[in-house]
Short mmCIF file of C-alpha atoms in Angstrom, two decimals:
data_model
loop_
_atom_site.label_atom_id
_atom_site.label_comp_id
_atom_site.label_asym_id
_atom_site.label_seq_id
_atom_site.Cartn_x
_atom_site.Cartn_y
_atom_site.Cartn_z
CA MET A 1 -44.39 22.94 -58.32
CA ASN A 2 -41.46 22.30 -55.99
CA ILE A 3 -38.16 20.61 -56.79
CA HIS A 4 -36.67 18.22 -54.23
CA ALA A 5 -33.50 16.13 -54.31
CA ILE A 6 -31.93 13.08 -52.72
CA GLY A 7 -29.10 10.76 -53.76
CA ASP A 8 -27.40 7.53 -52.79
CA LEU A 9 -30.51 5.49 -52.04
CA HIS A 10 -28.47 2.29 -52.50
CA LEU A 11 -31.49 0.03 -52.92
CA SER A 12 -31.00 -3.68 -53.58
CA GLY A 13 -34.31 -5.35 -54.23
CA GLN A 14 -36.56 -7.28 -51.86
CA PRO A 15 -35.37 -8.93 -49.76
CA PRO A 16 -32.30 -6.65 -49.90
CA ARG A 17 -29.34 -8.31 -51.59
CA LYS A 18 -26.99 -5.86 -49.86
CA PRO A 19 -28.58 -4.44 -46.70
CA MET A 20 -27.15 -0.98 -45.98
CA SER A 21 -27.33 -1.61 -42.23
CA VAL A 22 -23.82 -3.08 -42.56
CA PHE A 23 -22.66 0.56 -42.82
CA GLY A 24 -24.07 1.47 -39.41
CA ALA A 25 -27.29 1.74 -37.45
CA ASP A 26 -28.23 5.00 -39.17
CA TRP A 27 -28.95 2.95 -42.28
CA ASP A 28 -31.43 0.61 -40.56
CA ASN A 29 -34.71 0.68 -42.52
CA HIS A 30 -33.34 3.61 -44.50
CA TRP A 31 -35.66 3.10 -47.49
CA GLU A 32 -38.69 3.22 -45.21
CA LYS A 33 -37.42 6.52 -43.78
CA VAL A 34 -36.92 7.95 -47.28
CA GLN A 35 -40.39 6.86 -48.42
CA ASN A 36 -42.02 8.42 -45.36
CA SER A 37 -40.27 11.73 -46.02
CA TRP A 38 -41.10 11.52 -49.74
CA ARG A 39 -44.81 10.98 -49.16
CA ARG A 40 -44.98 13.77 -46.59
CA SER A 41 -43.25 16.40 -48.71
CA VAL A 42 -43.82 15.62 -52.42
CA THR A 43 -46.99 16.14 -54.45
CA ASN A 44 -47.73 14.71 -57.90
CA GLU A 45 -46.93 18.12 -59.41
CA ASP A 46 -43.45 18.20 -57.84
CA ILE A 47 -40.11 16.98 -59.18
CA VAL A 48 -37.55 14.83 -57.36
CA LEU A 49 -33.94 14.70 -58.53
CA VAL A 50 -32.45 11.27 -57.80
CA CYS A 51 -28.72 11.92 -57.76
CA GLY A 52 -27.11 8.58 -58.49
CA ASP A 53 -26.22 5.34 -56.70
CA THR A 54 -29.86 4.42 -56.82
CA SER A 55 -29.58 0.61 -56.93
CA TRP A 56 -26.89 -1.99 -56.29
CA ALA A 57 -28.24 -4.08 -59.21
CA MET A 58 -25.72 -5.02 -61.87
CA LYS A 59 -28.21 -5.27 -64.76
CA PHE A 60 -31.13 -3.05 -65.75
CA ASN A 61 -33.73 -5.81 -65.45
CA ASP A 62 -32.51 -6.51 -61.91
CA ALA A 63 -32.87 -2.82 -61.02
CA LEU A 64 -36.51 -2.69 -62.15
CA PHE A 65 -37.85 -3.68 -58.73
CA ASP A 66 -36.11 -0.70 -57.12
CA LEU A 67 -36.95 1.69 -59.96
CA THR A 68 -40.60 0.61 -59.88
CA GLU A 69 -40.78 1.30 -56.15
CA ILE A 70 -39.42 4.81 -56.76
CA ALA A 71 -41.79 5.31 -59.71
CA SER A 72 -44.76 4.52 -57.46
CA LEU A 73 -43.99 7.50 -55.22
CA PRO A 74 -45.46 10.97 -55.83
CA GLY A 75 -43.96 13.41 -58.31
CA LYS A 76 -41.85 13.25 -61.44
CA LYS A 77 -38.47 11.60 -60.92
CA ILE A 78 -35.31 12.61 -62.76
CA PHE A 79 -32.41 10.16 -62.52
CA ILE A 80 -28.70 10.54 -63.11
CA ARG A 81 -26.10 7.81 -62.99
CA GLY A 82 -23.86 7.21 -59.97
CA ASN A 83 -20.57 5.36 -59.79
CA HIS A 84 -22.32 2.24 -58.44
CA ASP A 85 -25.18 2.26 -60.95
CA TYR A 86 -23.85 -0.57 -63.09
CA TRP A 87 -27.43 -1.30 -64.17
CA TRP A 88 -27.60 1.98 -66.11
CA SER A 89 -28.31 1.24 -69.76
CA THR A 90 -29.09 3.08 -72.98
CA LEU A 91 -31.79 5.73 -72.96
CA ASN A 92 -33.84 3.64 -75.39
CA LYS A 93 -33.81 0.62 -73.09
CA MET A 94 -34.53 2.60 -69.93
CA ASN A 95 -37.33 4.59 -71.56
CA ALA A 96 -38.82 1.43 -73.08
CA ALA A 97 -39.39 0.06 -69.57
CA GLY A 98 -42.32 2.46 -69.31
CA LEU A 99 -41.63 3.58 -65.75
CA PRO A 100 -44.28 6.23 -65.08
CA ASP A 101 -43.13 9.79 -64.39
CA CYS A 102 -39.46 8.82 -64.71
CA PHE A 103 -36.86 10.64 -66.84
CA PHE A 104 -33.21 9.66 -67.29
CA LEU A 105 -30.63 12.42 -67.83
CA GLN A 106 -27.98 11.44 -70.37
CA ASN A 107 -26.80 14.07 -72.86
CA ASN A 108 -30.19 15.78 -72.56
CA PHE A 109 -32.16 17.99 -70.19
CA TYR A 110 -35.60 18.09 -68.59
CA ALA A 111 -37.78 21.19 -69.00
CA CYS A 112 -40.05 21.97 -66.06
CA GLY A 113 -42.00 25.15 -66.43
CA GLY A 114 -39.50 27.92 -67.11
CA ALA A 115 -36.65 25.95 -65.57
CA ALA A 116 -34.41 23.21 -66.91
CA VAL A 117 -32.75 20.32 -65.08
CA CYS A 118 -29.41 19.25 -66.56
CA GLY A 119 -26.99 16.64 -65.36
CA SER A 120 -24.60 13.74 -65.60
CA ARG A 121 -22.56 11.55 -63.27
CA GLY A 122 -19.52 13.81 -62.90
CA TRP A 123 -16.22 12.35 -61.69
CA LEU A 124 -13.20 12.83 -59.49
CA THR A 125 -11.46 16.11 -60.24
CA PRO A 126 -7.73 16.76 -60.81
CA GLY A 127 -5.94 17.01 -57.50
CA SER A 128 -8.09 14.33 -55.88
CA GLU A 129 -6.16 11.63 -54.04
CA GLY A 130 -5.15 8.87 -56.44
CA PHE A 131 -6.29 10.78 -59.54
CA SER A 132 -4.89 8.79 -62.48
CA PRO A 133 -4.54 9.18 -66.26
CA GLU A 134 -7.64 6.97 -66.60
CA ASP A 135 -9.52 9.32 -64.26
CA GLU A 136 -8.44 12.23 -66.44
CA LYS A 137 -10.12 10.64 -69.47
CA ILE A 138 -13.37 10.01 -67.61
CA TYR A 139 -13.29 13.49 -66.07
CA LEU A 140 -12.95 15.13 -69.50
CA ASN A 141 -15.73 12.93 -70.92
CA GLU A 142 -18.03 13.86 -68.06
CA LEU A 143 -17.26 17.56 -68.51
CA ALA A 144 -18.31 17.18 -72.15
CA ARG A 145 -21.54 15.41 -71.17
CA VAL A 146 -22.41 18.07 -68.61
CA GLU A 147 -21.73 20.86 -71.09
CA THR A 148 -23.85 19.12 -73.74
CA SER A 149 -26.75 19.05 -71.30
CA LEU A 150 -26.27 22.68 -70.23
CA ALA A 151 -25.83 23.95 -73.79
CA GLN A 152 -29.01 22.21 -74.97
CA ALA A 153 -30.98 23.88 -72.18
CA GLN A 154 -29.48 27.26 -73.00
CA VAL A 155 -30.22 26.93 -76.73
CA ALA A 156 -33.82 26.05 -75.83
CA GLY A 157 -34.06 29.39 -74.06
CA HIS A 158 -33.79 28.32 -70.42
CA SER A 159 -31.97 30.62 -68.04
CA ASP A 160 -33.22 29.10 -64.77
CA ILE A 161 -30.95 26.03 -64.68
CA ILE A 162 -30.47 23.32 -62.05
CA LEU A 163 -27.55 20.91 -62.45
CA ALA A 164 -27.67 17.42 -60.94
CA LEU A 165 -24.39 15.52 -60.49
CA HIS A 166 -23.38 12.49 -58.49
CA TYR A 167 -19.79 13.46 -57.69
CA PRO A 168 -19.04 16.73 -55.89
CA PRO A 169 -18.40 19.57 -58.37
CA LEU A 170 -16.71 21.74 -55.75
CA TYR A 171 -14.86 20.89 -52.56
CA ALA A 172 -14.63 22.60 -49.20
CA ASP A 173 -11.44 24.45 -50.14
CA GLY A 174 -13.40 26.31 -52.83
CA ALA A 175 -10.80 25.64 -55.54
CA ALA A 176 -12.44 25.82 -58.98
CA THR A 177 -12.98 22.61 -60.95
CA GLY A 178 -14.13 22.04 -64.50
CA PHE A 179 -17.63 21.42 -63.17
CA SER A 180 -17.78 24.61 -61.10
CA ARG A 181 -16.49 26.57 -64.11
CA LEU A 182 -19.38 25.18 -66.18
CA CYS A 183 -21.76 26.29 -63.42
CA ASP A 184 -20.29 29.77 -63.72
CA LYS A 185 -20.35 29.75 -67.54
CA TYR A 186 -24.00 28.70 -67.80
CA LYS A 187 -25.13 30.65 -64.71
CA VAL A 188 -26.46 27.55 -62.96
CA LYS A 189 -28.69 28.58 -60.04
CA HIS A 190 -28.57 25.34 -58.06
CA CYS A 191 -26.21 22.37 -58.26
CA VAL A 192 -27.09 19.21 -56.34
CA TYR A 193 -24.74 16.28 -55.77
CA GLY A 194 -24.28 13.17 -53.62
CA HIS A 195 -21.52 10.56 -53.27
CA LEU A 196 -20.13 11.82 -49.95
CA HIS A 197 -21.01 9.86 -46.81
CA GLY A 198 -20.32 10.11 -43.10
CA ASP A 199 -17.37 12.29 -42.15
CA SER A 200 -16.51 12.82 -45.82
CA ALA A 201 -19.61 15.00 -46.17
CA ALA A 202 -17.53 17.85 -44.79
CA CYS A 203 -15.30 17.65 -47.89
CA GLY A 204 -18.00 19.00 -50.22
CA TRP A 205 -18.82 22.66 -50.72
CA GLN A 206 -22.27 23.61 -49.49
CA GLY A 207 -23.80 27.02 -49.97
CA LYS A 208 -23.23 29.75 -52.52
CA ALA A 209 -20.16 30.15 -54.70
CA ALA A 210 -20.34 32.81 -57.42
CA ASP A 211 -23.96 32.63 -58.68
CA THR A 212 -24.59 28.96 -57.82
CA VAL A 213 -25.92 27.40 -54.63
CA TYR A 214 -24.42 23.93 -54.05
CA HIS A 215 -26.37 21.25 -52.15
CA LEU A 216 -25.08 17.91 -50.82
CA VAL A 217 -28.04 15.52 -51.00
CA SER A 218 -26.64 12.06 -50.21
CA ALA A 219 -29.36 10.29 -48.25
CA ASP A 220 -27.45 9.81 -45.00
CA SER A 221 -26.24 13.43 -44.98
CA LEU A 222 -29.94 14.45 -45.03
CA GLN A 223 -30.97 11.95 -42.33
CA PHE A 224 -32.87 10.16 -45.13
CA LYS A 225 -35.18 13.10 -45.82
CA LEU A 226 -35.62 14.79 -49.17
CA LYS A 227 -34.20 18.30 -49.52
CA LEU A 228 -36.31 21.10 -50.95
CA ILE A 229 -34.24 22.89 -53.61
CA THR A 230 -36.76 25.37 -55.04
#
């Protein structure tokens, strides 16, 4: 079993309601590129972490076309919410849709062999440009959600932990954030995140810091190919 990751698919139904090609030629036929990579590299025994901003849909029922397309691909898919995933609903509603081999991370974790995948959306961190009192509230709430996920995995006896976030948990300057401190506290082995595009990809920390390896997996930063994590 291998674990792969990709984020920021930004799907929008068929025909696309919001074609991503408006953001540059690199995004032309981007979903086709992702699917080709997915089918080449993922087996049914593998896991794919889908790190937020999956669909532009505003409501869950409208996102089902995109989610069903992802569900039809090989492997087990683990989703977290991104800042543009307005379709994200309650776990009960998302699970009731019966999407095969799909798992939604929200105050829970996913056990895979001896490992555990934890995660949540994350948020802007203090010191970010424009960080506001409202951001502070969301940031603290997201820290609590991430710790709930990590603590559940730890109580269940998992020490091989992967954390999936949408927002960067650590930036290029290496200054600690609440999210990186949780990685240290729970000895997270790999942390994957998306959200950063184009030139802003250089703002995120990539590589090892303390005991955690950080991976930027936004689709365009990977040339629309899945990244092998373990």
